[in-house]
mmCIF file of C-alpha atoms in Angstrom:
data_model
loop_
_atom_site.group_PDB
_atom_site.id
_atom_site.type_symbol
_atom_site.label_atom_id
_atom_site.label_comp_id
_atom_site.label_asym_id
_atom_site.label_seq_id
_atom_site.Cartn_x
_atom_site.Cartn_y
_atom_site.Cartn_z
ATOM 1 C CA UNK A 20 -6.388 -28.047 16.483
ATOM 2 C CA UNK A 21 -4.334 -26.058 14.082
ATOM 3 C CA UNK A 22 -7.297 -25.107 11.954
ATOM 4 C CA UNK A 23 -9.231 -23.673 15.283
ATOM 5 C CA UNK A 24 -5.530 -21.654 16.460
ATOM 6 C CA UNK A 25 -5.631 -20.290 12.551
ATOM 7 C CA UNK A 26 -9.666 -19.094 12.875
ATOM 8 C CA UNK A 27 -9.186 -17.918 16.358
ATOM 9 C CA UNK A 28 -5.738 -15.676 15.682
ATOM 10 C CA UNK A 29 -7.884 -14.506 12.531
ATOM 11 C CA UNK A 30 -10.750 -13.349 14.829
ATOM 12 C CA UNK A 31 -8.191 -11.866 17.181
ATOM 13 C CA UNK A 32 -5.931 -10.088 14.459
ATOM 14 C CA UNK A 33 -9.500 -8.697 13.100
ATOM 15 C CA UNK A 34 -10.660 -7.617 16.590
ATOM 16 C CA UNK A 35 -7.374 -5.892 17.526
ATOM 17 C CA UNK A 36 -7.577 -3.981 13.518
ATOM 18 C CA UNK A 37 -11.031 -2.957 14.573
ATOM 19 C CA UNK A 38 -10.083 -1.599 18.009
ATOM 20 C CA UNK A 39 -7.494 0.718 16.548
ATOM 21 C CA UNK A 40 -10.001 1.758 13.892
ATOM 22 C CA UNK A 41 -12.376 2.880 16.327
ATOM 23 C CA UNK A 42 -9.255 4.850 18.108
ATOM 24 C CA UNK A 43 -8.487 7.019 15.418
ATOM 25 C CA UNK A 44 -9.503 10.750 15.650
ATOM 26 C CA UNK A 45 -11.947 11.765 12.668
ATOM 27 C CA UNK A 46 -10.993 14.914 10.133
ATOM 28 C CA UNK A 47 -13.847 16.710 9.435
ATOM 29 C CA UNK A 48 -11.327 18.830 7.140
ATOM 30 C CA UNK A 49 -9.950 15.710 4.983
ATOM 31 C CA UNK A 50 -11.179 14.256 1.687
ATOM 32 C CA UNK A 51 -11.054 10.456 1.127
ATOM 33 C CA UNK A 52 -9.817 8.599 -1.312
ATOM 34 C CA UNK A 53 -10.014 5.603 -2.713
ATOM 35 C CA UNK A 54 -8.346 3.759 -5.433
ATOM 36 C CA UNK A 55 -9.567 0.298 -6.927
ATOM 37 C CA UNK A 56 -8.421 -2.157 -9.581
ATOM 38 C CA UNK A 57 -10.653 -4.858 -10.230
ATOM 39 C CA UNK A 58 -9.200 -7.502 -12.548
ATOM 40 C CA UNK A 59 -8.307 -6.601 -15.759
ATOM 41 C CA UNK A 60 -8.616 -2.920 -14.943
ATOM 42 C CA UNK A 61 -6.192 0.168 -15.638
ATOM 43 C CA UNK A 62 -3.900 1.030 -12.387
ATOM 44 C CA UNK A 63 -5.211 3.810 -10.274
ATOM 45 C CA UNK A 64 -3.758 7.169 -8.930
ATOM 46 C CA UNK A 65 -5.224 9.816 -6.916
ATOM 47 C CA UNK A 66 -3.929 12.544 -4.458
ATOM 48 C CA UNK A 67 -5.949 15.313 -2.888
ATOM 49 C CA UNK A 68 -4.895 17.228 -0.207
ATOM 50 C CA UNK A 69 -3.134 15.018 2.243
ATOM 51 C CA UNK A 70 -4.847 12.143 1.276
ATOM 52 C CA UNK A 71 -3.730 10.030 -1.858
ATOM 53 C CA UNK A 72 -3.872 6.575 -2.813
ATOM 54 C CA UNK A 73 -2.668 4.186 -5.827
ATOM 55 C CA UNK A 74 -3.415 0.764 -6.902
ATOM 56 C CA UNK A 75 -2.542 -1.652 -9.377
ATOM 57 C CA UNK A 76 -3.536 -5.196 -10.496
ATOM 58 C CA UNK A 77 -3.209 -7.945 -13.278
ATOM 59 C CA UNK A 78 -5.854 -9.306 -15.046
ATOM 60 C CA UNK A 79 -6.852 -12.407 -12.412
ATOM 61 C CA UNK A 80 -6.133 -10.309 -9.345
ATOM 62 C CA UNK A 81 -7.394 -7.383 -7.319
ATOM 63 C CA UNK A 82 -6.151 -4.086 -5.287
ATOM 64 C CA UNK A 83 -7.610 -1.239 -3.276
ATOM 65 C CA UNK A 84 -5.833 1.338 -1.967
ATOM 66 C CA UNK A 85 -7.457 4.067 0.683
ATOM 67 C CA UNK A 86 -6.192 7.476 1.944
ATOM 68 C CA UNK A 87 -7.334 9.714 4.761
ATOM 69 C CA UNK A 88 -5.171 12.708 5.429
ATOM 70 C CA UNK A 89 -2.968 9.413 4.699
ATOM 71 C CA UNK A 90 -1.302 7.165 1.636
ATOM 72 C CA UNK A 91 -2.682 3.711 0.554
ATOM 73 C CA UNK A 92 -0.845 1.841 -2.009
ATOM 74 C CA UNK A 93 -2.018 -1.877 -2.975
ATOM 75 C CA UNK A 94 -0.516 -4.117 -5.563
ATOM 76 C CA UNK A 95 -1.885 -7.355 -6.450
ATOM 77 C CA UNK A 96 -0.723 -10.248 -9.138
ATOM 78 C CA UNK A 97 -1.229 -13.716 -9.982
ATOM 79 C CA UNK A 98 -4.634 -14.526 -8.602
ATOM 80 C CA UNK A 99 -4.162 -12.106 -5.342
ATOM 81 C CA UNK A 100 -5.839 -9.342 -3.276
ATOM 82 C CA UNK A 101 -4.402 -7.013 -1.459
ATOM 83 C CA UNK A 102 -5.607 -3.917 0.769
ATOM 84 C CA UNK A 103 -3.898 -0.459 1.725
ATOM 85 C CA UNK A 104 -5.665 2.139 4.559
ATOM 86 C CA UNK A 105 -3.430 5.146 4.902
ATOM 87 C CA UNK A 106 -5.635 7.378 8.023
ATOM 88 C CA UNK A 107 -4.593 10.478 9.655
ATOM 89 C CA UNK A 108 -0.927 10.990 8.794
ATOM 90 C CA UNK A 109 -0.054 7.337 7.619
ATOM 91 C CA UNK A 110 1.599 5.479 5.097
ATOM 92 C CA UNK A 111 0.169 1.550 4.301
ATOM 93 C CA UNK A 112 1.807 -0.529 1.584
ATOM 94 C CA UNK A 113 0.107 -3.986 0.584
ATOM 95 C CA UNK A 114 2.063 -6.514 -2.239
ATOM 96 C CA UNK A 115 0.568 -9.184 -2.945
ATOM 97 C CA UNK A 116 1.094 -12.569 -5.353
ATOM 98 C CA UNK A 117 0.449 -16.189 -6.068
ATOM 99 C CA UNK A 118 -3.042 -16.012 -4.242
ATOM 100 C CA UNK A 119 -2.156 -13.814 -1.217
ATOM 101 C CA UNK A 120 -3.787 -11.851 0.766
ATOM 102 C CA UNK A 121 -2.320 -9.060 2.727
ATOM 103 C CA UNK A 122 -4.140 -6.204 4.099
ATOM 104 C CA UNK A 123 -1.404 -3.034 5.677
ATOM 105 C CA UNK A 124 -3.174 -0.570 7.511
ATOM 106 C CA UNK A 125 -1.322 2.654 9.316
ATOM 107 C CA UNK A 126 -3.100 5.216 11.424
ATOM 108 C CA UNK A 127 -1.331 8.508 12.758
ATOM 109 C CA UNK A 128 1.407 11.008 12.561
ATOM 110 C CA UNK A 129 4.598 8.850 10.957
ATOM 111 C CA UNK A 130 2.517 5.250 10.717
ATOM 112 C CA UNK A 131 4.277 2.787 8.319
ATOM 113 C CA UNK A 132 2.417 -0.963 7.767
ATOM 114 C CA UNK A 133 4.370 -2.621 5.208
ATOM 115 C CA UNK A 134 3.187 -6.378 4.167
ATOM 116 C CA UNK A 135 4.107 -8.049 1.273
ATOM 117 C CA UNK A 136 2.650 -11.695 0.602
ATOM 118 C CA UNK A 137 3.370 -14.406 -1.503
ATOM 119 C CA UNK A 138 1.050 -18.170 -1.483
ATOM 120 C CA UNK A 139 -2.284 -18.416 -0.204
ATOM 121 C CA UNK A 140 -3.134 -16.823 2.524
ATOM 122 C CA UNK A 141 -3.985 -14.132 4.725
ATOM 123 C CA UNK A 142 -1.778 -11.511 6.447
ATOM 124 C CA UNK A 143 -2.038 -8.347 8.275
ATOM 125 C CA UNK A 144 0.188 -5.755 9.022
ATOM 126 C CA UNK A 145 -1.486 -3.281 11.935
ATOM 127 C CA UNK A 146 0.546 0.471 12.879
ATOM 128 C CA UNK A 147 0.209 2.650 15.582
ATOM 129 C CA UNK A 148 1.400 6.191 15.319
ATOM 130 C CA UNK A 149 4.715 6.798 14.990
ATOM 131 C CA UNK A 150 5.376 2.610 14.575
ATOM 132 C CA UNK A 151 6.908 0.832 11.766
ATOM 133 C CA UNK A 152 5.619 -2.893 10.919
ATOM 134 C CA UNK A 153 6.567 -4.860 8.491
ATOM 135 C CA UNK A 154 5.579 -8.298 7.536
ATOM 136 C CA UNK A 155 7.295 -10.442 4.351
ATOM 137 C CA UNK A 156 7.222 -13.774 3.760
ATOM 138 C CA UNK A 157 10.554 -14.724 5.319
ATOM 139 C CA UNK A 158 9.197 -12.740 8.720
ATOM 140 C CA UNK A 159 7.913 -10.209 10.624
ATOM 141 C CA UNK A 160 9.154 -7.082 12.487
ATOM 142 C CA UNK A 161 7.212 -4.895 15.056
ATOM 143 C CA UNK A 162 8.900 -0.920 15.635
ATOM 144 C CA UNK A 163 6.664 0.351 18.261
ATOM 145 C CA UNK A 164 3.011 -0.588 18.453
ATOM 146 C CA UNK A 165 1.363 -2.393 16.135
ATOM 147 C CA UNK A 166 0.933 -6.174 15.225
ATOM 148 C CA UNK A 167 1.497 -7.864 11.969
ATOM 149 C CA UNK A 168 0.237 -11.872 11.259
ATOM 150 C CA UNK A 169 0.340 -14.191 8.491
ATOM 151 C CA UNK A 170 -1.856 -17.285 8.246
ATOM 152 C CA UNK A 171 0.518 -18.844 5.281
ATOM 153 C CA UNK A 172 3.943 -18.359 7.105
ATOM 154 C CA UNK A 173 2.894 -18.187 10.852
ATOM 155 C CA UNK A 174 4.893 -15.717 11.764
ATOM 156 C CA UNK A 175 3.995 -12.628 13.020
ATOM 157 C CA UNK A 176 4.734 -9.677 16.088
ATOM 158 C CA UNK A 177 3.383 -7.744 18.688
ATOM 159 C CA UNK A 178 4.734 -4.044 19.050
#
């Protein structure tokens, strides 16, 4: 039973990532960017325009960070992956360590998805425009809409 709540809040924290994806008004105007460490690579920095992104990662870990007219910033180490999507006017931050996971993505004017993960595991940290959420491994907090989840502490929030 606990494996099928873990697989099904998964599918629902994916769904509910994808919905506000599709929500999000296109640029025409705005270069992307993207910034990748695989393992063992050299950390990553780029900013044009509005959009920049940085990432960094140890030699058994990985990080990607994405901007739109927005700031990604992913850190990985010891054996972890982590993923930041800045879009339209926000600011994502993704730490991860000892095999986590986290993924932070913030869409909009004054966005801020914060998640920082430590242990195996996945986690997500989801914000709206204007929202703040933040998810750490001794809890979550939701400022306004957004929703944050992790499968290795169960905590999480609905803004």
């Amino acid at each position: 039973m606990f494996h099928t709540k873990r697989i099904v809040g998964g599918a629902a924290a994916f769904g509910f990532a994808c919905a506000f994806a599709a929500l999000v008004p296109g640029t025409a105007s705005a270069a992307p960017v993207a910034c990748t460490t695989a393992p063992g690579g050299v950390d990553v920095a780029t900013i044009d325009g509005g959009s920049q992104c940085d990432s960094s990662a140890d030699v058994a870990s990985a990080a990607a960070g994405f901007g739109l007219e927005g700031w990604g910033s992913a850190e990985a180490m010891n054996n972890a992956a982590a993923l930041a999507l800045g879009l339209n006017g926000g600011t994502a931050v993704s730490n991860g360590s000892f095999g986590g996971a986290p993924a932070a993505i913030a869409f909009g004017p004054g966005a801020v998805a914060q998640n920082t993960a430590a242990g195996l595991g996945l986690s997500i940290a989801v914000a709206a425009p204007g929202s703040t959420i933040t998810l750490t491994p001794t809890g979550a907090v939701c400022n306004g809409a957004g929703i944050a989840g992790s499968f290795t502490t169960l905590q999480g929030c609905i803004g």
